Amino acid sequence: MSSSFWQSLPRQVWVFYHYPCNDGIFAATCAYLFFKKYSANVRFIPHKTYEAYSLEPKALEHVDTVFLLDYIGNGLVEELAKNTHTVIIDHHKTAISYLQTNPDQWSSYQIELYLDDQRSACGLAWNYFSNLSRHFFQQDLIDLQLAETHFLPILRAVQDADLWLWKEQGSKEIVSGLSQQLIEYDVNSNPQVFEELVHLTVDDLVSLGKLAIEENEKMILKELQNTFVIEPLPEHKFLAVMVDSHMARLRSELGNVLAKESEKCSLLPVAAVVYPIENKLKVEDTAMQVAL
């Protein structure tokens, strides 16, 4: 952390978070829990990675600090950090490489980096804001009992899923149950999103998740009947499938199952899931056991 900056708390803050994404919204919830402790003026901004953000002239004139949680945007870092202290909390290898390969290019920018590819953004954000909370307020972000019995187990499951590790007990059930809640992650459309996430219960999510997993497995098996072989490069053949927007929510799970099927067919252990998004077709590549 930048100790010189954090000698005092910012009064005007912007928080960009990756949307729509479990990791992004839980990272933003950590920021929410910290900033609700005092009367800072905070604006939360959900943002999609593939969209450019149009920054109005003088928009940041009175903003002390900007946070980028779980993504760095398309040219957004340069635009924000040239005049405003910008904290980047991220775990993506592409972002880490972009920000650390050539440190000299950032020497004139006001950047604070909190990067680690071994943890997801929400795990990093919890550590970052928890440390700040203990430093400034001598207390944890939220009540310890609530944190240990509800919020933190869910946050750990989200991190486990985002890193595709599946080491935490109940992660698959919790994350599947979370998807069944159908919570809108855009704070502009759903101002109560952070409070909703903090007060979720693990038992409820696990119960919902078990039912959802059974149904999802049936849907994935059905989609495997529609696969086809593609060869994007000579001698690089693997399976692909085109799905609708509803099935796209299971693209990671489907991609990993499909990659295994591709290997069984003596093809590369890779798969492609094609799905529509905002009048475009997006292709998500998946290598076996790894969500890319």
mmCIF file of N, CA and C in Angstrom, residues 30-129:
data_model
loop_
_atom_site.group_PDB
_atom_site.id
_atom_site.type_symbol
_atom_site.label_atom_id
_atom_site.label_comp_id
_atom_site.label_asym_id
_atom_site.label_seq_id
_atom_site.Cartn_x
_atom_site.Cartn_y
_atom_site.Cartn_z
ATOM 1 N N CYS A 30 -16.555 -5.456 -0.526
ATOM 2 C CA CYS A 30 -15.512 -5.186 0.471
ATOM 3 C C CYS A 30 -15.242 -3.681 0.561
ATOM 4 N N ALA A 31 -15.190 -3.027 -0.598
ATOM 5 C CA ALA A 31 -15.011 -1.575 -0.617
ATOM 6 C C ALA A 31 -16.197 -0.884 0.041
ATOM 7 N N TYR A 32 -17.390 -1.353 -0.258
ATOM 8 C CA TYR A 32 -18.607 -0.787 0.334
ATOM 9 C C TYR A 32 -18.571 -0.878 1.853
ATOM 10 N N LEU A 33 -18.166 -2.043 2.373
ATOM 11 C CA LEU A 33 -18.129 -2.240 3.818
ATOM 12 C C LEU A 33 -17.136 -1.298 4.489
ATOM 13 N N PHE A 34 -16.029 -1.020 3.799
ATOM 14 C CA PHE A 34 -15.050 -0.098 4.367
ATOM 15 C C PHE A 34 -15.558 1.341 4.340
ATOM 16 N N PHE A 35 -16.039 1.770 3.190
ATOM 17 C CA PHE A 35 -16.395 3.182 3.052
ATOM 18 C C PHE A 35 -17.681 3.556 3.769
ATOM 19 N N LYS A 36 -18.516 2.579 4.121
ATOM 20 C CA LYS A 36 -19.733 2.910 4.870
ATOM 21 C C LYS A 36 -19.412 3.281 6.318
ATOM 22 N N LYS A 37 -18.159 3.050 6.743
ATOM 23 C CA LYS A 37 -17.774 3.347 8.113
ATOM 24 C C LYS A 37 -17.594 4.846 8.372
ATOM 25 N N TYR A 38 -17.463 5.602 7.308
ATOM 26 C CA TYR A 38 -17.324 7.042 7.515
ATOM 27 C C TYR A 38 -17.983 7.763 6.346
ATOM 28 N N SER A 39 -18.096 9.071 6.427
ATOM 29 C CA SER A 39 -18.935 9.821 5.488
ATOM 30 C C SER A 39 -18.201 10.224 4.223
ATOM 31 N N ALA A 40 -17.549 9.274 3.588
ATOM 32 C CA ALA A 40 -16.948 9.564 2.283
ATOM 33 C C ALA A 40 -18.040 9.558 1.225
ATOM 34 N N ASN A 41 -17.847 10.343 0.189
ATOM 35 C CA ASN A 41 -18.771 10.369 -0.944
ATOM 36 C C ASN A 41 -18.256 9.361 -1.963
ATOM 37 N N VAL A 42 -18.930 8.209 -2.056
ATOM 38 C CA VAL A 42 -18.453 7.109 -2.890
ATOM 39 C C VAL A 42 -19.425 6.830 -4.028
ATOM 40 N N ARG A 43 -18.872 6.719 -5.211
ATOM 41 C CA ARG A 43 -19.660 6.356 -6.387
ATOM 42 C C ARG A 43 -19.179 5.001 -6.905
ATOM 43 N N PHE A 44 -20.074 4.020 -6.940
ATOM 44 C CA PHE A 44 -19.748 2.705 -7.465
ATOM 45 C C PHE A 44 -20.160 2.626 -8.933
ATOM 46 N N ILE A 45 -19.248 2.119 -9.764
ATOM 47 C CA ILE A 45 -19.469 2.100 -11.210
ATOM 48 C C ILE A 45 -19.261 0.683 -11.748
ATOM 49 N N PRO A 46 -20.354 -0.020 -12.080
ATOM 50 C CA PRO A 46 -20.205 -1.327 -12.708
ATOM 51 C C PRO A 46 -19.769 -1.147 -14.151
ATOM 52 N N HIS A 47 -18.821 -1.966 -14.601
ATOM 53 C CA HIS A 47 -18.304 -1.760 -15.949
ATOM 54 C C HIS A 47 -17.914 -3.077 -16.582
ATOM 55 N N LYS A 48 -18.245 -3.242 -17.848
ATOM 56 C CA LYS A 48 -17.912 -4.452 -18.589
ATOM 57 C C LYS A 48 -16.539 -4.297 -19.239
ATOM 58 N N THR A 49 -15.769 -5.367 -19.219
ATOM 59 C CA THR A 49 -14.387 -5.291 -19.677
ATOM 60 C C THR A 49 -14.267 -4.900 -21.137
ATOM 61 N N TYR A 50 -15.224 -5.306 -21.956
ATOM 62 C CA TYR A 50 -15.103 -5.085 -23.397
ATOM 63 C C TYR A 50 -15.699 -3.745 -23.838
ATOM 64 N N GLU A 51 -16.148 -2.926 -22.895
ATOM 65 C CA GLU A 51 -16.706 -1.625 -23.244
ATOM 66 C C GLU A 51 -15.752 -0.505 -22.820
ATOM 67 N N ALA A 52 -15.637 0.490 -23.653
ATOM 68 C CA ALA A 52 -14.845 1.672 -23.291
ATOM 69 C C ALA A 52 -15.665 2.540 -22.348
ATOM 70 N N TYR A 53 -14.985 3.182 -21.409
ATOM 71 C CA TYR A 53 -15.684 4.077 -20.492
ATOM 72 C C TYR A 53 -15.417 5.508 -20.913
ATOM 73 N N SER A 54 -16.485 6.239 -21.147
ATOM 74 C CA SER A 54 -16.353 7.627 -21.582
ATOM 75 C C SER A 54 -16.259 8.547 -20.370
ATOM 76 N N LEU A 55 -15.094 9.109 -20.166
ATOM 77 C CA LEU A 55 -14.852 9.983 -19.024
ATOM 78 C C LEU A 55 -15.087 11.429 -19.426
ATOM 79 N N GLU A 56 -16.024 12.060 -18.771
ATOM 80 C CA GLU A 56 -16.348 13.446 -19.082
ATOM 81 C C GLU A 56 -15.204 14.376 -18.643
ATOM 82 N N PRO A 57 -14.977 15.468 -19.376
ATOM 83 C CA PRO A 57 -13.940 16.435 -18.970
ATOM 84 C C PRO A 57 -14.194 16.946 -17.552
ATOM 85 N N LYS A 58 -13.146 17.010 -16.776
ATOM 86 C CA LYS A 58 -13.183 17.486 -15.389
ATOM 87 C C LYS A 58 -14.043 16.615 -14.463
ATOM 88 N N ALA A 59 -14.387 15.384 -14.919
ATOM 89 C CA ALA A 59 -15.218 14.504 -14.096
ATOM 90 C C ALA A 59 -14.542 14.143 -12.780
ATOM 91 N N LEU A 60 -13.216 14.059 -12.816
ATOM 92 C CA LEU A 60 -12.471 13.650 -11.625
ATOM 93 C C LEU A 60 -11.874 14.832 -10.869
ATOM 94 N N GLU A 61 -12.335 16.008 -11.169
ATOM 95 C CA GLU A 61 -11.725 17.223 -10.619
ATOM 96 C C GLU A 61 -11.691 17.219 -9.091
ATOM 97 N N HIS A 62 -12.729 16.671 -8.450
ATOM 98 C CA HIS A 62 -12.787 16.684 -6.986
ATOM 99 C C HIS A 62 -12.673 15.281 -6.388
ATOM 100 N N VAL A 63 -12.287 14.309 -7.208
ATOM 101 C CA VAL A 63 -12.170 12.928 -6.735
ATOM 102 C C VAL A 63 -10.765 12.681 -6.191
ATOM 103 N N ASP A 64 -10.674 12.173 -4.954
ATOM 104 C CA ASP A 64 -9.380 11.903 -4.322
ATOM 105 C C ASP A 64 -8.768 10.591 -4.804
ATOM 106 N N THR A 65 -9.616 9.577 -4.926
ATOM 107 C CA THR A 65 -9.128 8.230 -5.202
ATOM 108 C C THR A 65 -10.091 7.475 -6.105
ATOM 109 N N VAL A 66 -9.520 6.685 -7.018
ATOM 110 C CA VAL A 66 -10.307 5.790 -7.859
ATOM 111 C C VAL A 66 -9.796 4.370 -7.636
ATOM 112 N N PHE A 67 -10.719 3.425 -7.518
ATOM 113 C CA PHE A 67 -10.367 2.017 -7.413
ATOM 114 C C PHE A 67 -10.794 1.289 -8.688
ATOM 115 N N LEU A 68 -9.943 0.414 -9.168
ATOM 116 C CA LEU A 68 -10.285 -0.501 -10.257
ATOM 117 C C LEU A 68 -10.238 -1.908 -9.679
ATOM 118 N N LEU A 69 -11.388 -2.553 -9.585
ATOM 119 C CA LEU A 69 -11.494 -3.852 -8.945
ATOM 120 C C LEU A 69 -11.779 -4.941 -9.969
ATOM 121 N N ASP A 70 -10.845 -5.860 -10.122
ATOM 122 C CA ASP A 70 -10.982 -7.060 -10.953
ATOM 123 C C ASP A 70 -10.861 -6.798 -12.441
ATOM 124 N N TYR A 71 -10.409 -5.639 -12.832
ATOM 125 C CA TYR A 71 -10.141 -5.369 -14.240
ATOM 126 C C TYR A 71 -9.461 -4.007 -14.348
ATOM 127 N N ILE A 72 -8.819 -3.777 -15.499
ATOM 128 C CA ILE A 72 -8.133 -2.495 -15.671
ATOM 129 C C ILE A 72 -8.727 -1.673 -16.810
ATOM 130 N N GLY A 73 -9.775 -2.206 -17.443
ATOM 131 C CA GLY A 73 -10.444 -1.433 -18.481
ATOM 132 C C GLY A 73 -9.638 -1.308 -19.756
ATOM 133 N N ASN A 74 -10.219 -0.670 -20.716
ATOM 134 C CA ASN A 74 -9.593 -0.461 -22.020
ATOM 135 C C ASN A 74 -9.046 0.963 -22.082
ATOM 136 N N GLY A 75 -7.757 1.120 -21.709
ATOM 137 C CA GLY A 75 -7.154 2.454 -21.668
ATOM 138 C C GLY A 75 -7.590 3.272 -20.477
ATOM 139 N N LEU A 76 -8.290 2.624 -19.536
ATOM 140 C CA LEU A 76 -8.857 3.355 -18.404
ATOM 141 C C LEU A 76 -7.788 3.760 -17.382
ATOM 142 N N VAL A 77 -6.803 2.896 -17.188
ATOM 143 C CA VAL A 77 -5.760 3.190 -16.202
ATOM 144 C C VAL A 77 -5.056 4.502 -16.532
ATOM 145 N N GLU A 78 -4.633 4.619 -17.779
ATOM 146 C CA GLU A 78 -3.916 5.825 -18.186
ATOM 147 C C GLU A 78 -4.762 7.084 -18.004
ATOM 148 N N GLU A 79 -6.042 6.969 -18.360
ATOM 149 C CA GLU A 79 -6.910 8.142 -18.287
ATOM 150 C C GLU A 79 -7.180 8.552 -16.838
ATOM 151 N N LEU A 80 -7.343 7.576 -15.969
ATOM 152 C CA LEU A 80 -7.653 7.875 -14.573
ATOM 153 C C LEU A 80 -6.424 8.314 -13.787
ATOM 154 N N ALA A 81 -5.336 7.572 -13.963
ATOM 155 C CA ALA A 81 -4.169 7.734 -13.081
ATOM 156 C C ALA A 81 -3.259 8.896 -13.450
ATOM 157 N N LYS A 82 -3.522 9.554 -14.566
ATOM 158 C CA LYS A 82 -2.645 10.663 -14.916
ATOM 159 C C LYS A 82 -2.785 11.822 -13.946
ATOM 160 N N ASN A 83 -3.983 11.966 -13.338
ATOM 161 C CA ASN A 83 -4.181 13.075 -12.405
ATOM 162 C C ASN A 83 -4.798 12.659 -11.073
ATOM 163 N N THR A 84 -5.209 11.392 -10.942
ATOM 164 C CA THR A 84 -5.924 10.956 -9.742
ATOM 165 C C THR A 84 -5.303 9.687 -9.182
ATOM 166 N N HIS A 85 -5.155 9.633 -7.866
ATOM 167 C CA HIS A 85 -4.618 8.439 -7.231
ATOM 168 C C HIS A 85 -5.516 7.254 -7.568
ATOM 169 N N THR A 86 -4.940 6.238 -8.181
ATOM 170 C CA THR A 86 -5.707 5.097 -8.678
ATOM 171 C C THR A 86 -5.171 3.814 -8.071
ATOM 172 N N VAL A 87 -6.044 3.105 -7.373
ATOM 173 C CA VAL A 87 -5.688 1.838 -6.735
ATOM 174 C C VAL A 87 -6.225 0.702 -7.591
ATOM 175 N N ILE A 88 -5.335 -0.192 -8.010
ATOM 176 C CA ILE A 88 -5.726 -1.316 -8.854
ATOM 177 C C ILE A 88 -5.608 -2.604 -8.052
ATOM 178 N N ILE A 89 -6.721 -3.277 -7.877
ATOM 179 C CA ILE A 89 -6.771 -4.555 -7.171
ATOM 180 C C ILE A 89 -7.201 -5.608 -8.183
ATOM 181 N N ASP A 90 -6.268 -6.461 -8.583
ATOM 182 C CA ASP A 90 -6.545 -7.376 -9.688
ATOM 183 C C ASP A 90 -5.689 -8.630 -9.575
ATOM 184 N N HIS A 91 -6.118 -9.679 -10.274
ATOM 185 C CA HIS A 91 -5.380 -10.946 -10.234
ATOM 186 C C HIS A 91 -5.116 -11.519 -11.622
ATOM 187 N N HIS A 92 -5.654 -10.892 -12.660
ATOM 188 C CA HIS A 92 -5.505 -11.432 -14.006
ATOM 189 C C HIS A 92 -4.059 -11.302 -14.490
ATOM 190 N N LYS A 93 -3.557 -12.379 -15.056
ATOM 191 C CA LYS A 93 -2.158 -12.380 -15.518
ATOM 192 C C LYS A 93 -1.912 -11.320 -16.578
ATOM 193 N N THR A 94 -2.910 -11.080 -17.436
ATOM 194 C CA THR A 94 -2.744 -10.061 -18.475
ATOM 195 C C THR A 94 -2.595 -8.674 -17.856
ATOM 196 N N ALA A 95 -3.367 -8.400 -16.822
ATOM 197 C CA ALA A 95 -3.279 -7.095 -16.148
ATOM 198 C C ALA A 95 -1.952 -6.948 -15.416
ATOM 199 N N ILE A 96 -1.538 -8.011 -14.722
ATOM 200 C CA ILE A 96 -0.282 -7.966 -13.981
ATOM 201 C C ILE A 96 0.894 -7.740 -14.921
ATOM 202 N N SER A 97 0.872 -8.443 -16.050
ATOM 203 C CA SER A 97 1.939 -8.273 -17.035
ATOM 204 C C SER A 97 1.950 -6.853 -17.593
ATOM 205 N N TYR A 98 0.770 -6.334 -17.906
ATOM 206 C CA TYR A 98 0.648 -4.993 -18.473
ATOM 207 C C TYR A 98 1.183 -3.927 -17.518
ATOM 208 N N LEU A 99 0.951 -4.135 -16.229
ATOM 209 C CA LEU A 99 1.310 -3.121 -15.238
ATOM 210 C C LEU A 99 2.723 -3.278 -14.680
ATOM 211 N N GLN A 100 3.297 -4.471 -14.782
ATOM 212 C CA GLN A 100 4.591 -4.708 -14.149
ATOM 213 C C GLN A 100 5.739 -4.943 -15.119
ATOM 214 N N THR A 101 5.435 -5.230 -16.388
ATOM 215 C CA THR A 101 6.504 -5.528 -17.343
ATOM 216 C C THR A 101 7.432 -4.344 -17.553
ATOM 217 N N ASN A 102 6.856 -3.148 -17.635
ATOM 218 C CA ASN A 102 7.655 -1.952 -17.873
ATOM 219 C C ASN A 102 7.292 -0.877 -16.840
ATOM 220 N N PRO A 103 7.835 -0.982 -15.626
ATOM 221 C CA PRO A 103 7.467 -0.037 -14.554
ATOM 222 C C PRO A 103 7.742 1.418 -14.899
ATOM 223 N N ASP A 104 8.757 1.684 -15.724
ATOM 224 C CA ASP A 104 9.114 3.070 -16.036
ATOM 225 C C ASP A 104 7.988 3.827 -16.737
ATOM 226 N N GLN A 105 7.177 3.104 -17.498
ATOM 227 C CA GLN A 105 6.112 3.792 -18.223
ATOM 228 C C GLN A 105 5.050 4.359 -17.288
ATOM 229 N N TRP A 106 5.027 3.872 -16.027
ATOM 230 C CA TRP A 106 4.028 4.339 -15.076
ATOM 231 C C TRP A 106 4.598 5.338 -14.071
ATOM 232 N N SER A 107 5.829 5.744 -14.263
ATOM 233 C CA SER A 107 6.487 6.598 -13.278
ATOM 234 C C SER A 107 5.792 7.946 -13.082
ATOM 235 N N SER A 108 5.122 8.431 -14.114
ATOM 236 C CA SER A 108 4.455 9.730 -14.001
ATOM 237 C C SER A 108 2.987 9.604 -13.591
ATOM 238 N N TYR A 109 2.540 8.361 -13.381
ATOM 239 C CA TYR A 109 1.137 8.135 -13.016
ATOM 240 C C TYR A 109 0.998 7.919 -11.514
ATOM 241 N N GLN A 110 -0.193 8.213 -11.007
ATOM 242 C CA GLN A 110 -0.475 8.057 -9.584
ATOM 243 C C GLN A 110 -1.147 6.697 -9.360
ATOM 244 N N ILE A 111 -0.343 5.650 -9.332
ATOM 245 C CA ILE A 111 -0.873 4.293 -9.274
ATOM 246 C C ILE A 111 -0.413 3.571 -8.014
ATOM 247 N N GLU A 112 -1.354 2.901 -7.371
ATOM 248 C CA GLU A 112 -1.066 1.987 -6.272
ATOM 249 C C GLU A 112 -1.530 0.603 -6.711
ATOM 250 N N LEU A 113 -0.623 -0.364 -6.726
ATOM 251 C CA LEU A 113 -0.933 -1.698 -7.231
ATOM 252 C C LEU A 113 -1.081 -2.689 -6.080
ATOM 253 N N TYR A 114 -2.131 -3.490 -6.164
ATOM 254 C CA TYR A 114 -2.340 -4.589 -5.221
ATOM 255 C C TYR A 114 -2.710 -5.792 -6.073
ATOM 256 N N LEU A 115 -1.683 -6.530 -6.508
ATOM 257 C CA LEU A 115 -1.848 -7.570 -7.514
ATOM 258 C C LEU A 115 -1.348 -8.910 -6.987
ATOM 259 N N ASP A 116 -2.050 -9.979 -7.372
ATOM 260 C CA ASP A 116 -1.624 -11.323 -6.977
ATOM 261 C C ASP A 116 -2.441 -12.319 -7.783
ATOM 262 N N ASP A 117 -1.781 -13.126 -8.617
ATOM 263 C CA ASP A 117 -2.521 -14.087 -9.439
ATOM 264 C C ASP A 117 -2.873 -15.362 -8.682
ATOM 265 N N GLN A 118 -2.506 -15.429 -7.401
ATOM 266 C CA GLN A 118 -2.852 -16.598 -6.595
ATOM 267 C C GLN A 118 -4.143 -16.390 -5.801
ATOM 268 N N ARG A 119 -4.664 -15.190 -5.838
ATOM 269 C CA ARG A 119 -5.942 -14.897 -5.193
ATOM 270 C C ARG A 119 -6.824 -14.150 -6.191
ATOM 271 N N SER A 120 -8.116 -14.207 -5.978
ATOM 272 C CA SER A 120 -9.008 -13.467 -6.869
ATOM 273 C C SER A 120 -9.167 -12.040 -6.350
ATOM 274 N N ALA A 121 -9.879 -11.217 -7.108
ATOM 275 C CA ALA A 121 -10.035 -9.813 -6.725
ATOM 276 C C ALA A 121 -10.773 -9.655 -5.405
ATOM 277 N N CYS A 122 -11.784 -10.486 -5.158
ATOM 278 C CA CYS A 122 -12.535 -10.319 -3.908
ATOM 279 C C CYS A 122 -11.686 -10.722 -2.707
ATOM 280 N N GLY A 123 -10.839 -11.754 -2.861
ATOM 281 C CA GLY A 123 -9.929 -12.118 -1.777
ATOM 282 C C GLY A 123 -8.916 -11.028 -1.512
ATOM 283 N N LEU A 124 -8.375 -10.447 -2.579
ATOM 284 C CA LEU A 124 -7.429 -9.338 -2.441
ATOM 285 C C LEU A 124 -8.105 -8.123 -1.806
ATOM 286 N N ALA A 125 -9.326 -7.827 -2.259
ATOM 287 C CA ALA A 125 -10.042 -6.663 -1.743
ATOM 288 C C ALA A 125 -10.359 -6.825 -0.257
ATOM 289 N N TRP A 126 -10.733 -8.044 0.158
ATOM 290 C CA TRP A 126 -11.008 -8.263 1.584
ATOM 291 C C TRP A 126 -9.764 -7.962 2.410
ATOM 292 N N ASN A 127 -8.617 -8.465 1.985
ATOM 293 C CA ASN A 127 -7.375 -8.208 2.720
ATOM 294 C C ASN A 127 -7.028 -6.722 2.728
ATOM 295 N N TYR A 128 -7.167 -6.088 1.566
ATOM 296 C CA TYR A 128 -6.800 -4.678 1.426
ATOM 297 C C TYR A 128 -7.652 -3.806 2.353
ATOM 298 N N PHE A 129 -8.964 -3.944 2.244
ATOM 299 C CA PHE A 129 -9.843 -3.063 3.012
ATOM 300 C C PHE A 129 -9.912 -3.469 4.489
#
